[in-house]
Amino acid sequence: MASDLEEQKKLLLPILQRAEEIQALEPRMAYYCRLYAIKRGLELPKPTKEISGLIKATFAQCEKDKAAVKPDEEADRLYCENFALNVFKRADKVDRAGRADMNTCKAYYAAAIFLQVLEQFLKPGEEVEYAAPDLLEKTRYALWRAAEIRKALRAGRQPAPPPEAGTDVPDGSAAGGAGSDMFAAPAFEQSTPAEQQELSPGAAPASNLDSIESATDDFLGLPTPPST
């Protein structure tokens, strides 16, 4: 069904698009973005034919890149965490200086996805809430700030800096409410079904960050973190 395809695309394409964006400069992080997309794809109860093809193509790309990346899970966990946090910190620095623009919004959104990718490094039996609470908070915060900046820019005003101590979002207040999948990407418009049928990791559509204007009401509905 078309609706199933669209929902599955929303889950995987943002991750794969980030991998395409950073492939040239950060092949190691791109490799783990693709592995994470495969993980999420394999968790789907009934992947569509197009998504199954995309998962297979992404796996083939990972196998191709493995020789150059030389994966080392323990070392790479720290590498990927540092990469994700650096993207977050750069966006946060600009934001707190009162200079946020659409590039800052895009950077926050990308940071949220890179932080989500770190889930794959959790050991069996580890719960995200206990193993990486700070990363969860930063993921929620990055999504919230991306939404706030976008709303301000759409209204024609300069986004106000965030509260000095407002880096926490209450448990269960992420997009979708309590019990939602914190590692499901925000719903942005993606490529059409016809484009998806031809999609491969080496031919991903233009970044959905370039069309961030299409963010859904769910994304805009993130609550304001407390300022204390």
mmCIF file of C-alpha atoms in Angstrom:
data_model
loop_
_atom_site.group_PDB
_atom_site.id
_atom_site.type_symbol
_atom_site.label_atom_id
_atom_site.label_comp_id
_atom_site.label_asym_id
_atom_site.label_seq_id
_atom_site.Cartn_x
_atom_site.Cartn_y
_atom_site.Cartn_z
ATOM 1 C CA MET A 1 0.000 0.000 0.000
ATOM 2 C CA ALA A 2 1.114 3.540 -0.747
ATOM 3 C CA SER A 3 0.569 4.598 2.868
ATOM 4 C CA ASP A 4 2.836 1.786 4.110
ATOM 5 C CA LEU A 5 5.533 2.807 1.659
ATOM 6 C CA GLU A 6 5.344 6.442 2.713
ATOM 7 C CA GLU A 7 5.589 5.589 6.406
ATOM 8 C CA GLN A 8 8.538 3.274 5.819
ATOM 9 C CA LYS A 9 10.277 5.905 3.701
ATOM 10 C CA LYS A 10 9.909 8.423 6.533
ATOM 11 C CA LEU A 11 11.706 5.987 8.813
ATOM 12 C CA LEU A 12 14.675 5.201 6.571
ATOM 13 C CA LEU A 13 15.272 7.972 4.055
ATOM 14 C CA PRO A 14 16.336 10.727 6.474
ATOM 15 C CA ILE A 15 19.064 8.442 7.833
ATOM 16 C CA LEU A 16 20.277 7.441 4.370
ATOM 17 C CA GLN A 17 20.187 11.036 3.179
ATOM 18 C CA ARG A 18 22.483 12.070 6.015
ATOM 19 C CA ALA A 19 24.841 9.263 5.001
ATOM 20 C CA GLU A 20 24.936 10.584 1.437
ATOM 21 C CA GLU A 21 25.620 14.119 2.650
ATOM 22 C CA ILE A 22 28.659 13.170 4.733
ATOM 23 C CA GLN A 23 30.043 10.258 2.679
ATOM 24 C CA ALA A 24 32.950 12.187 1.171
ATOM 25 C CA LEU A 25 34.210 13.772 4.392
ATOM 26 C CA GLU A 26 32.999 11.298 7.040
ATOM 27 C CA PRO A 27 32.817 7.822 5.481
ATOM 28 C CA ARG A 28 32.948 6.128 8.891
ATOM 29 C CA MET A 29 29.892 7.967 10.199
ATOM 30 C CA ALA A 30 28.150 7.440 6.863
ATOM 31 C CA TYR A 31 28.831 3.705 7.165
ATOM 32 C CA TYR A 32 27.161 3.555 10.573
ATOM 33 C CA CYS A 33 24.228 5.654 9.382
ATOM 34 C CA ARG A 34 23.612 3.028 6.720
ATOM 35 C CA LEU A 35 23.990 0.174 9.198
ATOM 36 C CA TYR A 36 21.439 1.858 11.430
ATOM 37 C CA ALA A 37 19.031 2.286 8.510
ATOM 38 C CA ILE A 38 19.408 -1.437 7.788
ATOM 39 C CA LYS A 39 18.683 -2.213 11.436
ATOM 40 C CA ARG A 40 15.531 -0.114 11.389
ATOM 41 C CA GLY A 41 14.471 -1.586 8.074
ATOM 42 C CA LEU A 42 14.862 -5.150 9.312
ATOM 43 C CA GLU A 43 12.677 -4.303 12.304
ATOM 44 C CA LEU A 44 9.744 -3.447 10.026
ATOM 45 C CA PRO A 45 7.064 -6.166 10.306
ATOM 46 C CA LYS A 46 6.103 -6.016 6.624
ATOM 47 C CA PRO A 47 8.564 -4.006 4.515
ATOM 48 C CA THR A 48 7.313 -3.102 1.062
ATOM 49 C CA LYS A 49 9.052 -4.439 -2.027
ATOM 50 C CA GLU A 50 10.675 -1.061 -2.602
ATOM 51 C CA ILE A 51 11.944 -0.846 0.959
ATOM 52 C CA SER A 52 13.245 -4.423 0.850
ATOM 53 C CA GLY A 53 15.188 -3.505 -2.281
ATOM 54 C CA LEU A 54 16.540 -0.408 -0.587
ATOM 55 C CA ILE A 55 17.682 -2.438 2.439
ATOM 56 C CA LYS A 56 19.499 -4.897 0.173
ATOM 57 C CA ALA A 57 21.172 -2.097 -1.776
ATOM 58 C CA THR A 58 22.209 -0.383 1.445
ATOM 59 C CA PHE A 59 23.676 -3.628 2.754
ATOM 60 C CA ALA A 60 25.639 -3.995 -0.483
ATOM 61 C CA GLN A 61 26.967 -0.448 -0.061
ATOM 62 C CA CYS A 62 28.063 -1.221 3.502
ATOM 63 C CA GLU A 63 29.868 -4.353 2.353
ATOM 64 C CA LYS A 64 31.616 -2.291 -0.311
ATOM 65 C CA ASP A 65 32.687 0.345 2.223
ATOM 66 C CA LYS A 66 33.738 -2.084 4.957
ATOM 67 C CA ALA A 67 37.284 -2.585 3.652
ATOM 68 C CA ALA A 68 38.010 1.139 3.766
ATOM 69 C CA VAL A 69 36.229 1.783 7.071
ATOM 70 C CA LYS A 70 37.705 -1.240 8.910
ATOM 71 C CA PRO A 71 34.951 -1.278 11.559
ATOM 72 C CA ASP A 72 35.961 -1.435 15.213
ATOM 73 C CA GLU A 73 32.762 -1.272 17.246
ATOM 74 C CA GLU A 74 34.246 -0.038 20.513
ATOM 75 C CA ALA A 75 36.414 2.645 18.947
ATOM 76 C CA ASP A 76 33.752 3.588 16.432
ATOM 77 C CA ARG A 77 31.127 4.024 19.129
ATOM 78 C CA LEU A 78 33.203 6.827 20.628
ATOM 79 C CA TYR A 79 34.016 8.247 17.199
ATOM 80 C CA CYS A 80 30.365 8.405 16.157
ATOM 81 C CA GLU A 81 29.282 9.830 19.501
ATOM 82 C CA ASN A 82 31.887 12.588 19.239
ATOM 83 C CA PHE A 83 30.810 13.341 15.678
ATOM 84 C CA ALA A 84 27.124 13.606 16.615
ATOM 85 C CA LEU A 85 27.842 15.755 19.654
ATOM 86 C CA ASN A 86 30.098 18.081 17.662
ATOM 87 C CA VAL A 87 27.327 18.695 15.128
ATOM 88 C CA PHE A 88 24.947 19.382 18.019
ATOM 89 C CA LYS A 89 27.397 21.707 19.786
ATOM 90 C CA ARG A 90 28.052 23.776 16.658
ATOM 91 C CA ALA A 91 24.336 24.335 16.153
ATOM 92 C CA ASP A 92 23.827 25.089 19.841
ATOM 93 C CA LYS A 93 26.667 27.647 19.872
ATOM 94 C CA VAL A 94 25.164 29.598 16.974
ATOM 95 C CA ASP A 95 21.683 29.305 18.476
ATOM 96 C CA ARG A 96 22.721 30.612 21.892
ATOM 97 C CA ALA A 97 24.540 33.517 20.260
ATOM 98 C CA GLY A 98 21.222 34.614 18.758
ATOM 99 C CA ARG A 99 22.350 33.973 15.171
ATOM 100 C CA ALA A 100 20.133 30.981 14.355
ATOM 101 C CA ASP A 101 18.987 30.673 10.741
ATOM 102 C CA MET A 102 17.736 27.891 8.479
ATOM 103 C CA ASN A 103 21.217 26.365 8.407
ATOM 104 C CA THR A 104 21.060 26.111 12.197
ATOM 105 C CA CYS A 105 17.669 24.425 11.911
ATOM 106 C CA LYS A 106 19.105 21.935 9.426
ATOM 107 C CA ALA A 107 22.126 21.303 11.641
ATOM 108 C CA TYR A 108 19.935 20.567 14.672
ATOM 109 C CA TYR A 109 17.839 18.143 12.626
ATOM 110 C CA ALA A 110 20.943 16.399 11.294
ATOM 111 C CA ALA A 111 22.380 16.229 14.820
ATOM 112 C CA ALA A 112 19.193 14.570 16.057
ATOM 113 C CA ILE A 113 19.505 11.876 13.403
ATOM 114 C CA PHE A 114 23.198 11.303 14.127
ATOM 115 C CA LEU A 115 22.355 10.980 17.813
ATOM 116 C CA GLN A 116 19.637 8.460 16.935
ATOM 117 C CA VAL A 117 22.187 6.424 14.968
ATOM 118 C CA LEU A 118 24.083 5.800 18.211
ATOM 119 C CA GLU A 119 21.294 3.465 19.361
ATOM 120 C CA GLN A 120 22.894 0.652 17.383
ATOM 121 C CA PHE A 121 25.892 0.621 19.731
ATOM 122 C CA LEU A 122 23.816 -0.312 22.788
ATOM 123 C CA LYS A 123 24.556 -3.768 24.106
ATOM 124 C CA PRO A 124 21.804 -6.431 24.150
ATOM 125 C CA GLY A 125 19.531 -5.777 27.092
ATOM 126 C CA GLU A 126 20.601 -2.161 27.500
ATOM 127 C CA GLU A 127 17.732 0.296 27.633
ATOM 128 C CA VAL A 128 18.241 3.602 25.856
ATOM 129 C CA GLU A 129 16.791 5.533 28.772
ATOM 130 C CA TYR A 130 19.435 4.155 31.148
ATOM 131 C CA ALA A 131 22.410 3.673 28.835
ATOM 132 C CA ALA A 132 22.308 7.088 27.174
ATOM 133 C CA PRO A 133 19.935 9.478 28.973
ATOM 134 C CA ASP A 134 21.972 12.544 27.990
ATOM 135 C CA LEU A 135 21.879 11.553 24.329
ATOM 136 C CA LEU A 136 18.113 11.085 24.517
ATOM 137 C CA GLU A 137 17.737 14.548 26.030
ATOM 138 C CA LYS A 138 19.925 16.072 23.342
ATOM 139 C CA THR A 139 17.927 14.300 20.626
ATOM 140 C CA ARG A 140 14.671 15.694 22.002
ATOM 141 C CA TYR A 141 16.231 19.116 22.445
ATOM 142 C CA ALA A 142 17.660 19.220 18.907
ATOM 143 C CA LEU A 143 14.271 18.343 17.413
ATOM 144 C CA TRP A 144 12.557 20.958 19.581
ATOM 145 C CA ARG A 145 15.022 23.707 18.626
ATOM 146 C CA ALA A 146 14.798 22.818 14.930
ATOM 147 C CA ALA A 147 11.018 23.206 15.156
ATOM 148 C CA GLU A 148 11.218 26.471 17.112
ATOM 149 C CA ILE A 149 13.724 28.012 14.702
ATOM 150 C CA ARG A 150 11.685 26.951 11.693
ATOM 151 C CA LYS A 151 8.496 28.442 13.143
ATOM 152 C CA ALA A 152 10.231 31.743 13.884
ATOM 153 C CA LEU A 153 11.706 31.998 10.396
ATOM 154 C CA ARG A 154 8.365 31.172 8.792
ATOM 155 C CA ALA A 155 6.839 33.991 10.850
ATOM 156 C CA GLY A 156 9.487 36.384 9.569
ATOM 157 C CA ARG A 157 11.286 36.913 12.866
ATOM 158 C CA GLN A 158 14.736 36.120 14.196
ATOM 159 C CA PRO A 159 14.591 33.015 16.418
ATOM 160 C CA ALA A 160 15.090 33.868 20.079
ATOM 161 C CA PRO A 161 17.978 32.097 21.837
ATOM 162 C CA PRO A 162 16.944 29.147 24.012
ATOM 163 C CA PRO A 163 16.631 29.422 27.798
ATOM 164 C CA GLU A 164 20.070 29.236 29.378
ATOM 165 C CA ALA A 165 19.267 26.065 31.313
ATOM 166 C CA GLY A 166 16.525 24.723 29.044
ATOM 167 C CA THR A 167 18.231 21.647 27.667
ATOM 168 C CA ASP A 168 15.872 19.024 29.069
ATOM 169 C CA VAL A 169 12.583 17.825 27.675
ATOM 170 C CA PRO A 170 10.322 15.992 30.159
ATOM 171 C CA ASP A 171 10.116 12.218 29.734
ATOM 172 C CA GLY A 172 7.528 11.196 27.187
ATOM 173 C CA SER A 173 7.235 14.687 25.713
ATOM 174 C CA ALA A 174 8.997 13.998 22.481
ATOM 175 C CA ALA A 175 7.185 14.117 19.174
ATOM 176 C CA GLY A 176 4.340 11.668 19.302
ATOM 177 C CA GLY A 177 3.901 11.815 23.071
ATOM 178 C CA ALA A 178 4.556 9.285 25.775
ATOM 179 C CA GLY A 179 5.594 5.886 24.561
ATOM 180 C CA SER A 180 6.471 7.106 21.060
ATOM 181 C CA ASP A 181 9.521 5.789 19.258
ATOM 182 C CA MET A 182 12.238 8.303 20.079
ATOM 183 C CA PHE A 183 14.338 6.919 17.267
ATOM 184 C CA ALA A 184 11.749 7.438 14.551
ATOM 185 C CA ALA A 185 12.730 10.467 12.510
ATOM 186 C CA PRO A 186 10.378 13.444 12.204
ATOM 187 C CA ALA A 187 7.956 13.116 9.320
ATOM 188 C CA PHE A 188 9.213 15.172 6.394
ATOM 189 C CA GLU A 189 8.004 14.902 2.837
ATOM 190 C CA GLN A 190 10.177 12.462 0.962
ATOM 191 C CA SER A 191 10.545 11.380 -2.637
ATOM 192 C CA THR A 192 7.523 10.095 -4.534
ATOM 193 C CA PRO A 193 6.779 6.355 -4.754
ATOM 194 C CA ALA A 194 8.053 6.358 -8.343
ATOM 195 C CA GLU A 195 11.346 7.894 -7.223
ATOM 196 C CA GLN A 196 11.562 5.459 -4.318
ATOM 197 C CA GLN A 197 11.322 2.496 -6.653
ATOM 198 C CA GLU A 198 14.523 3.633 -8.315
ATOM 199 C CA LEU A 199 16.273 4.626 -5.088
ATOM 200 C CA SER A 200 19.639 3.203 -4.174
ATOM 201 C CA PRO A 201 22.126 4.384 -1.536
ATOM 202 C CA GLY A 202 24.234 5.935 -4.269
ATOM 203 C CA ALA A 203 21.330 7.839 -5.748
ATOM 204 C CA ALA A 204 19.445 9.266 -2.797
ATOM 205 C CA PRO A 205 17.103 12.168 -3.511
ATOM 206 C CA ALA A 206 18.081 15.688 -2.529
ATOM 207 C CA SER A 207 18.267 16.141 1.203
ATOM 208 C CA ASN A 208 14.887 16.564 2.823
ATOM 209 C CA LEU A 209 16.558 19.285 4.874
ATOM 210 C CA ASP A 210 16.489 21.352 1.687
ATOM 211 C CA SER A 211 12.695 21.182 1.879
ATOM 212 C CA ILE A 212 12.360 21.550 5.623
ATOM 213 C CA GLU A 213 9.353 23.802 5.003
ATOM 214 C CA SER A 214 7.335 20.583 4.669
ATOM 215 C CA ALA A 215 7.735 19.555 8.317
ATOM 216 C CA THR A 216 4.532 18.101 9.691
ATOM 217 C CA ASP A 217 2.336 19.313 12.511
ATOM 218 C CA ASP A 218 3.682 16.488 14.679
ATOM 219 C CA PHE A 219 7.169 17.913 14.324
ATOM 220 C CA LEU A 220 5.942 21.430 15.087
ATOM 221 C CA GLY A 221 4.002 20.183 18.092
ATOM 222 C CA LEU A 222 7.036 19.446 20.253
ATOM 223 C CA PRO A 223 6.566 21.011 23.705
ATOM 224 C CA THR A 224 8.815 23.715 25.113
ATOM 225 C CA PRO A 225 11.405 22.312 27.529
ATOM 226 C CA PRO A 226 11.382 23.801 31.028
ATOM 227 C CA SER A 227 13.556 26.874 31.513
ATOM 228 C CA THR A 228 14.759 25.957 34.990
#
